[in-house]
XYZ file of C-alpha atoms in Angstrom:
585
model
C -11.118 26.231 -3.777
C -11.599 23.520 -6.395
C -9.007 22.804 -9.041
C -11.030 24.284 -11.878
C -11.715 27.532 -10.049
C -8.102 27.859 -8.985
C -6.810 27.515 -12.514
C -9.324 29.941 -13.951
C -8.361 32.572 -11.382
C -4.626 32.063 -11.515
C -3.645 30.986 -14.986
C -4.839 29.346 -18.123
C -5.560 25.657 -17.648
C -3.462 24.850 -20.663
C -0.470 26.681 -19.225
C -0.601 25.669 -15.545
C 2.728 24.153 -14.595
C 2.198 23.400 -10.922
C -0.719 22.921 -8.595
C -0.484 22.490 -4.832
C -2.791 21.551 -1.958
C -6.148 20.796 -3.477
C -9.040 19.935 -1.206
C -12.567 18.708 -1.565
C -14.376 15.386 -1.734
C -12.207 14.000 -4.512
C -9.737 15.237 -7.100
C -11.477 17.327 -9.703
C -11.217 15.851 -13.194
C -9.989 19.207 -14.459
C -6.678 18.636 -12.734
C -5.979 15.940 -15.293
C -6.645 18.292 -18.229
C -3.505 20.388 -17.694
C -1.057 19.173 -20.347
C 1.836 21.355 -19.153
C 1.516 20.413 -15.485
C 4.920 19.454 -14.080
C 4.222 19.124 -10.350
C 1.104 17.869 -8.585
C 1.233 17.861 -4.785
C -1.824 16.764 -2.792
C 0.118 16.304 0.444
C -1.707 16.444 3.781
C -5.122 17.170 2.356
C -7.025 15.193 4.967
C -10.378 16.213 3.505
C -9.453 14.839 0.100
C -11.022 11.398 -0.257
C -12.392 9.123 -2.910
C -10.650 7.727 -5.971
C -9.118 8.966 -9.153
C -11.419 9.636 -12.095
C -13.725 6.807 -13.078
C -13.309 4.496 -16.035
C -15.112 6.801 -18.458
C -12.002 8.980 -18.490
C -9.631 6.060 -17.994
C -8.069 6.321 -21.407
C -7.235 9.968 -20.858
C -6.544 9.667 -17.153
C -2.814 10.371 -17.187
C -2.424 10.816 -20.923
C -2.823 14.575 -20.482
C -0.070 14.717 -17.853
C 2.798 13.379 -19.895
C 5.113 16.172 -18.706
C 4.458 15.550 -15.012
C 7.760 15.296 -13.140
C 6.611 15.310 -9.512
C 3.566 13.490 -8.135
C 3.000 13.668 -4.385
C -0.080 11.991 -2.880
C 1.380 11.741 0.595
C -1.128 11.387 3.478
C -4.056 12.514 1.403
C -6.380 9.559 2.101
C -6.827 8.818 -1.575
C -7.553 5.295 -2.714
C -6.239 4.419 -6.131
C -7.987 1.786 -8.199
C -6.020 2.937 -11.253
C -2.583 3.059 -9.685
C -1.044 1.018 -12.497
C -1.595 3.985 -14.830
C 1.076 5.932 -12.943
C 3.488 3.827 -14.943
C 2.530 5.910 -17.979
C 4.065 9.044 -16.439
C 7.508 8.358 -17.804
C 8.787 11.878 -17.059
C 8.390 11.398 -13.305
C 11.518 12.073 -11.291
C 9.822 11.999 -7.906
C 6.896 9.857 -6.747
C 5.625 10.047 -3.182
C 2.775 7.736 -2.163
C 3.716 7.538 1.528
C 0.945 7.151 4.080
C -1.732 6.414 1.470
C -3.145 3.174 2.954
C -1.850 1.136 0.034
C -1.622 -2.623 0.297
C -0.627 -5.656 -1.723
C 2.603 -5.866 -3.646
C 4.532 -2.857 -4.873
C 2.993 -2.230 -8.349
C 5.136 -3.541 -11.176
C 4.027 -0.617 -13.372
C 6.639 1.478 -11.595
C 9.326 -0.271 -13.616
C 8.486 2.062 -16.507
C 9.561 5.144 -14.558
C 13.131 5.068 -15.768
C 13.753 8.748 -14.912
C 12.729 8.295 -11.301
C 15.191 9.713 -8.769
C 13.090 9.603 -5.592
C 10.519 6.949 -4.656
C 8.739 7.132 -1.297
C 6.314 4.331 -0.408
C 6.718 4.589 3.381
C 3.920 4.056 5.906
C 1.702 1.815 3.823
C 0.772 -1.866 4.014
C 2.765 -3.194 1.092
C 3.670 -6.849 1.540
C 5.599 -9.572 -0.215
C 9.095 -9.296 -1.591
C 11.038 -6.136 -2.231
C 10.580 -5.883 -6.006
C 13.666 -6.788 -7.985
C 12.659 -4.424 -10.781
C 13.806 -1.525 -8.610
C 17.275 -2.422 -9.807
C 16.240 -1.278 -13.286
C 15.603 2.286 -12.072
C 19.213 3.245 -12.574
C 18.746 6.942 -11.722
C 17.113 6.210 -8.371
C 18.830 8.005 -5.460
C 16.235 8.063 -2.671
C 14.280 4.917 -1.791
C 11.904 4.988 1.175
C 10.026 1.765 1.966
C 9.812 2.043 5.747
C 6.884 0.926 7.877
C 5.397 -1.652 5.540
C 5.151 -5.439 5.716
C 7.799 -6.289 3.160
C 9.587 -9.549 3.826
C 12.346 -11.801 2.552
C 15.988 -10.796 2.195
C 17.032 -7.566 0.498
C 17.490 -8.357 -3.217
C 20.973 -8.116 -4.660
C 19.644 -5.945 -7.503
C 19.663 -2.987 -5.095
C 23.451 -2.956 -5.430
C 23.164 -1.743 -9.035
C 21.758 1.587 -7.866
C 23.606 4.672 -6.598
C 21.443 5.423 -3.580
C 21.827 8.352 -1.220
C 18.880 7.363 0.974
C 17.852 3.767 1.680
C 15.185 3.290 4.348
C 13.806 -0.206 4.935
C 13.046 0.243 8.638
C 9.966 -1.279 10.261
C 9.412 -4.169 7.896
C 9.708 -7.960 8.156
C 13.107 -8.426 6.538
C 15.087 -11.446 7.570
C 18.488 -12.940 7.019
C 21.828 -11.120 7.041
C 22.472 -7.641 5.709
C 23.743 -8.205 2.153
C 27.281 -6.970 1.631
C 26.119 -5.389 -1.619
C 24.528 -2.574 0.368
C 27.960 -1.494 1.525
C 28.931 -0.900 -2.094
C 26.574 2.077 -2.136
C 29.403 4.527 -1.555
C 27.149 7.564 -2.072
C 24.815 6.660 0.790
C 23.941 9.529 3.104
C 21.304 7.766 5.195
C 20.894 4.022 5.772
C 18.191 2.667 8.051
C 17.340 -1.014 8.403
C 16.008 -0.553 11.940
C 13.180 -2.568 13.486
C 13.382 -5.716 11.373
C 13.447 -8.219 14.214
C 14.506 -11.146 11.992
C 17.460 -9.328 10.487
C 20.386 -11.416 11.712
C 24.077 -11.976 11.234
C 27.054 -9.738 11.854
C 27.829 -6.186 10.790
C 30.431 -6.492 8.073
C 33.583 -4.352 8.329
C 32.746 -3.408 4.733
C 30.359 -0.886 6.231
C 33.351 1.365 6.765
C 33.556 1.858 3.003
C 30.636 4.285 3.345
C 32.886 7.291 3.858
C 30.173 9.915 3.336
C 27.447 8.377 5.507
C 26.006 10.813 8.092
C 23.256 8.488 9.401
C 23.384 4.760 10.141
C 20.511 3.102 12.014
C 20.574 -0.665 12.464
C 18.742 -0.678 15.796
C 16.046 -3.065 17.028
C 17.192 -6.073 15.059
C 18.791 -9.423 15.942
C 22.306 -8.611 14.825
C 25.116 -10.389 16.650
C 28.882 -10.638 16.696
C 31.361 -7.834 17.218
C 30.985 -4.199 16.220
C 33.579 -3.345 13.563
C 36.334 -1.379 15.267
C 36.634 0.895 12.247
C 33.333 2.606 13.103
C 35.157 4.911 15.494
C 37.348 6.529 12.895
C 36.253 5.583 9.390
C 34.475 8.838 8.576
C 34.201 12.443 9.634
C 30.709 12.571 8.106
C 28.940 10.241 10.549
C 26.566 12.191 12.794
C 24.064 9.561 13.917
C 24.986 5.987 14.827
C 22.301 3.771 16.309
C 23.088 0.105 16.927
C 20.852 -0.191 19.986
C 18.693 -3.187 20.872
C 20.630 -5.963 19.182
C 22.773 -8.846 20.440
C 26.152 -7.295 19.740
C 29.113 -8.482 21.806
C 32.670 -7.529 22.598
C 33.888 -4.079 23.542
C 32.915 -0.612 22.399
C 34.803 0.200 19.224
C 37.710 2.607 19.564
C 39.545 4.831 19.092
C 37.261 7.683 18.113
C 39.046 9.976 15.717
C 39.576 13.643 16.356
C 37.488 16.167 14.450
C 34.647 13.676 14.036
C 31.071 14.931 13.695
C 29.280 12.360 15.846
C 26.231 13.833 17.584
C 24.231 10.748 18.533
C 25.597 7.396 19.694
C 23.222 4.676 20.873
C 24.571 1.230 21.772
C 21.830 0.515 24.317
C 20.533 -2.997 24.888
C 23.410 -5.160 23.697
C 25.936 -7.466 25.382
C 28.911 -5.116 25.331
C 31.616 -5.590 27.948
C 34.861 -3.953 29.011
C 35.369 -0.267 29.706
C 34.069 2.945 28.198
C 36.852 4.135 25.861
C 38.346 7.459 26.883
C 38.718 8.440 23.229
C 35.009 9.351 23.277
C 36.223 12.754 24.480
C 37.214 13.353 20.846
C 33.489 13.467 20.014
C 33.162 17.124 20.957
C 29.872 17.451 19.038
C 28.231 14.556 20.911
C 24.799 15.386 22.288
C 23.313 11.954 23.080
C 25.254 9.026 24.531
C 23.276 5.912 25.461
C 25.310 2.913 26.610
C 22.631 1.530 28.906
C 21.623 -2.109 29.336
C 24.970 -3.675 28.566
C 27.632 -5.424 30.655
C 30.141 -2.604 30.840
C 32.349 -2.975 33.922
C 34.055 0.267 34.819
C 34.168 3.131 37.281
C 32.220 6.300 36.634
C 33.630 7.863 33.422
C 34.628 11.320 34.636
C 36.206 12.162 31.289
C 32.737 12.464 29.739
C 32.217 15.699 31.662
C 34.504 17.418 29.173
C 32.015 16.916 26.318
C 30.668 20.455 25.908
C 27.446 19.625 24.029
C 26.276 16.518 25.905
C 22.544 16.655 26.647
C 21.725 13.041 27.450
C 23.907 10.541 29.298
C 22.394 7.097 29.882
C 24.623 4.482 31.528
C 21.893 2.489 33.250
C 21.952 -1.253 33.896
C 25.655 -1.938 33.589
C 28.327 -2.944 36.107
C 29.643 0.494 37.024
C 31.156 0.566 40.493
C 32.913 2.872 42.928
C 32.166 6.438 43.973
C 30.815 9.316 41.929
C 32.956 12.096 43.356
C 33.149 15.797 42.628
C 33.675 17.036 39.062
C 37.234 17.277 37.859
C 36.634 20.200 35.489
C 34.752 23.486 35.520
C 31.269 23.587 33.959
C 31.007 19.798 34.025
C 27.879 18.486 32.269
C 26.496 22.019 32.173
C 24.096 21.203 29.290
C 23.013 17.808 30.589
C 19.246 17.268 30.696
C 19.104 13.516 31.296
C 21.471 11.804 33.730
C 20.703 8.110 34.205
C 23.159 5.913 36.082
C 20.519 3.642 37.601
C 20.884 -0.105 38.125
C 24.620 -0.187 38.735
C 26.854 -0.858 41.734
C 27.808 2.736 42.522
C 28.302 3.696 46.147
C 29.220 6.544 48.492
C 27.362 9.821 48.880
C 25.189 11.356 46.221
C 27.296 13.479 43.840
C 26.715 16.964 45.273
C 29.380 18.443 43.014
C 27.537 17.383 39.905
C 24.226 18.633 41.268
C 25.884 22.041 41.416
C 27.064 21.701 37.799
C 23.838 20.588 36.098
C 22.964 24.086 34.946
C 20.466 22.891 32.329
C 18.459 21.194 35.084
C 18.190 24.428 37.023
C 15.986 26.232 34.516
C 13.668 25.342 31.657
C 14.338 26.505 28.142
C 13.037 25.851 24.682
C 16.264 25.076 22.887
C 15.906 21.902 20.820
C 18.260 18.954 21.068
C 20.128 17.122 18.335
C 19.074 19.319 15.471
C 20.244 19.612 11.923
C 19.790 22.413 9.447
C 16.421 22.513 7.751
C 14.665 20.055 10.052
C 11.370 20.568 11.816
C 11.297 18.298 14.861
C 7.839 17.097 15.802
C 8.706 16.493 19.463
C 10.939 19.515 19.896
C 9.224 20.656 23.087
C 9.557 17.204 24.631
C 13.261 17.252 23.972
C 13.857 20.767 25.182
C 11.843 20.519 28.391
C 12.716 16.991 29.461
C 14.867 16.856 32.600
C 15.488 13.471 34.234
C 17.742 12.552 37.134
C 17.880 8.831 37.920
C 20.353 7.321 40.390
C 18.128 4.473 41.550
C 19.128 0.884 42.300
C 22.649 1.569 43.455
C 24.266 1.583 46.891
C 24.368 5.313 47.616
C 24.413 6.257 51.305
C 24.125 9.389 53.402
C 21.524 12.137 53.273
C 19.830 13.739 50.313
C 21.805 16.990 49.983
C 19.986 20.299 50.115
C 21.821 21.287 46.915
C 19.435 19.061 45.005
C 16.866 21.824 45.405
C 18.722 23.867 42.781
C 17.595 21.458 40.064
C 14.088 22.884 39.958
C 13.568 22.124 36.248
C 13.778 18.357 36.817
C 10.602 16.540 35.826
C 11.497 13.028 36.984
C 13.618 12.317 40.058
C 14.381 8.752 41.079
C 16.626 7.962 44.036
C 14.869 4.728 44.989
C 16.478 1.447 46.085
C 19.559 2.902 47.731
C 20.465 3.257 51.428
C 19.825 6.966 51.854
C 19.207 8.246 55.377
C 17.999 11.442 57.014
C 14.959 13.518 56.142
C 13.334 14.253 52.817
C 14.570 17.707 51.837
C 11.844 20.353 51.892
C 13.737 22.015 49.035
C 12.174 19.411 46.731
C 9.129 21.629 46.939
C 10.998 23.986 44.602
C 10.773 21.409 41.777
C 7.794 23.190 40.279
C 7.789 21.028 37.135
C 8.222 17.702 38.927
C 5.938 14.984 37.624
C 7.456 11.831 39.105
C 9.228 11.437 42.451
C 10.482 8.055 43.649
C 12.361 7.838 46.942
C 11.152 4.341 47.802
C 13.179 1.570 49.449
C 15.647 3.722 51.352
C 16.165 4.420 55.064
C 14.589 7.892 55.178
C 13.117 9.138 58.441
C 11.037 12.026 59.748
C 7.919 13.635 58.296
C 6.950 14.096 54.696
C 7.530 17.801 53.918
C 4.244 19.596 53.378
C 5.932 21.530 50.560
C 5.560 18.442 48.362
C 1.792 18.901 48.382
C 2.318 22.107 46.463
C 3.738 20.318 43.396
C 0.715 20.621 41.149
C 2.191 18.594 38.279
C 3.207 15.651 40.454
C 1.503 12.606 38.923
C 3.574 9.788 40.409
C 4.815 9.604 44.003
C 6.493 6.652 45.694
C 7.788 7.061 49.248
C 7.137 3.463 50.220
C 9.404 1.253 52.313
C 11.220 3.868 54.330
C 10.968 4.844 58.014
C 8.801 7.921 57.658
C 6.432 9.012 60.380
C 3.669 11.450 61.176
C 0.769 12.748 59.147
C 0.689 12.507 55.373
C 0.176 15.984 53.852
C -3.244 16.589 52.356
C -4.642 18.614 49.516
C -3.895 19.096 45.816
C -1.950 16.227 44.282
C -1.645 14.334 47.551
C -5.363 13.655 47.450
C -4.802 11.622 44.267
C -2.213 9.143 45.616
C -3.251 5.760 46.965
C -1.813 3.762 49.853
C 0.830 2.067 47.698
C 2.714 5.379 47.578
C 3.282 5.209 51.353
C 3.187 1.514 52.317
C 6.001 0.060 54.372
C 6.175 3.154 56.633
C 4.555 1.859 59.786
C 4.462 5.228 61.554
C 2.684 7.191 58.815
C -0.918 8.117 59.425
C -3.796 9.849 57.713
C -5.313 9.516 54.276
C -4.874 7.235 52.363
C -3.389 4.957 55.070
C -5.679 3.035 57.422
C -3.957 4.409 60.537
C -5.608 7.550 61.892
C -3.560 10.429 63.239
C -3.649 11.665 66.826
C -4.089 15.376 67.471
C -0.353 15.886 67.804
C 0.208 14.134 64.488
C -2.192 16.276 62.458
C -0.665 17.686 59.276
C 0.498 21.300 59.535
C -0.922 24.051 57.362
C 0.411 24.152 53.820
C 3.015 26.806 53.064
C 2.575 29.557 50.568
C 2.805 28.589 46.912
C 6.330 28.035 45.596
C 5.440 28.148 41.937
C 7.212 30.376 39.552
C 4.522 31.671 37.243
C 6.587 31.487 34.092
C 7.562 27.853 34.627
C 3.977 26.830 35.302
C 2.709 28.663 32.260
C 5.411 27.160 30.097
C 4.523 23.618 31.045
C 0.839 24.258 30.842
C 1.256 25.146 27.184
C 3.533 22.215 26.512
C 2.976 18.556 25.867
C 0.911 16.092 27.866
C 3.243 13.854 29.793
C 1.395 10.795 28.501
C 3.268 11.441 25.268
C 6.459 10.412 26.991
C 5.183 8.215 29.854
C 5.201 8.638 33.572
C 5.310 6.258 36.487
C 8.842 5.370 37.307
C 9.771 2.513 39.547
C 13.462 1.718 39.679
C 15.007 3.451 36.754
C 13.676 4.104 33.296
C 14.258 2.501 29.991
C 16.044 5.144 28.029
C 15.627 3.755 24.558
C 16.115 6.681 22.279
C 16.047 4.977 18.925
C 17.104 7.250 16.206
C 14.599 7.959 13.480
C 14.690 10.214 10.490
C 12.478 11.359 7.705
C 13.092 12.376 4.160
C 12.415 16.042 3.602
C 10.052 15.897 0.643
C 11.368 18.494 -1.758
C 12.890 18.254 -5.165
C 16.193 19.579 -3.894
C 18.336 18.071 -1.678
C 17.582 14.435 -1.187
C 17.114 14.233 2.562
C 17.460 15.813 5.934
C 17.793 14.259 9.322
C 15.108 14.156 11.936
C 15.366 13.015 15.564
C 12.924 11.292 17.822
C 10.445 10.098 15.252
C 10.654 6.610 16.702
C 11.266 6.383 20.378
C 11.177 8.860 23.099
C 9.869 5.770 24.879
C 10.823 6.401 28.469
C 8.943 3.448 29.898
C 8.176 2.628 33.485
C 9.606 -0.642 34.669
C 8.664 -1.222 38.283
C 10.335 -4.016 40.326
C 8.841 -5.742 43.302
C 8.858 -3.462 46.291
C 11.378 -5.404 48.333
C 13.573 -6.519 45.458
C 16.998 -5.115 44.781
C 19.350 -5.622 41.908
C 21.968 -7.171 44.156
C 19.802 -9.102 46.540
C 17.452 -8.338 49.400
C 17.025 -4.781 50.596
C 19.322 -3.725 53.421
C 17.797 -2.687 56.738
């Protein structure tokens, strides 16, 4: 319905106070003839294109909207040749132009909006400096400038504001983080993530932000030591992401009791030493990613006492020793991702933990890392994802039959170890399995025909073992090429060049294992390309915390998870390479 028709049917045009979700070829001029209009929201009207009214109404363009307090043009595909006239709307308290394909410098006309409390210019192509005039908007509380091309250092004028939200992620900022930012004692969310030229150290002054629930400084070039006060400076901090920097030293400690930390990502730094046992005080912790560092320690059994832990990523460190049986009851019962790949762990596979991973035994639709009032775009990815990665270690012995209990696992990687014995036929119970990598071990015997019944299996690597006999045929096995089986000299049949003798012919396939509910659930879920398949030795677990401002007049913001990176990338080494030298025979 057009704007004029809507007003005539719902209220007098002269008395309309709000108008939401208009569609059509372009905004109807009648919208701008509503003198009492207070809120205009054209959010997510993908069919709304064109420009604001032409120059013949230019003089009256916004003159009739002097009482407008909220203007939202978010993601509405509207081009604005008369954007500078927005500066005439001096009653505006909230302006949202995010995702509107805007370019050039941030318009200086915004300096007139002295009542502005929330300004969202995210997801555009603004370039140049961060405008210094923003410091004149003394009532501004929420400032979103993420995903633009803004450059230069952050101006000191920002320190004159009393911000609750400050998001400058995904820009081209460079230089150190100005200490003036840490004077914003009312901050509730601070993200400077993904500014690759942002350098320098993290000042201990950051611990002055006592009421800060979200801090994201990931994917930058920050160096130096992490301030030790981060472990106990606030009971408000829920999300801390310092991943993918050049931070050194040890993990900050101690962690205070009664803290509210739910997400801790220190992945991809140069951290050394041990994992502090005081992490057990983080009883709300759901995601812990310490991967890709230089941590030298034994397996941290104390983490099994964290009752809410969903994701544990310790990959690519210097962990050593055995992974023995759990020391407590219900250990890691909610764990969905267990990644200890690329370490120096040894001994048998941890059967005791396989028996404890209850969340990997059945699929569910419970979301991870949620906060009140948040709609998570990738909720199904989070709730269905089950990953077990113990690759590139020195585990020995057989694959235990108990692993068959973990039938909700979608990616299983045991490659580049020294495992012996047969491939367990119980793997055929993994009805949701999409990637299976058992390469570069010492496995013998035939490939279980039950694996051919895994209809979601997209990636299979059994190469460089001592397998023999006929390769199963049918279903997914008809899609795998020879690289999935190379290095097994006694395998025969398609797709290998060696033909099978009569006594080596593949047996008949067994009856279908699939549980109908599980298959239906996945079939209605996401395409795995959204997350990425194709594991080699380990995966890059780079959960980089993102968030979004909840665009309402009341409260300023809410948290959101996984807007940035559920980038579980494949990183495949050379077939005969090992982390610690040549493969053992």
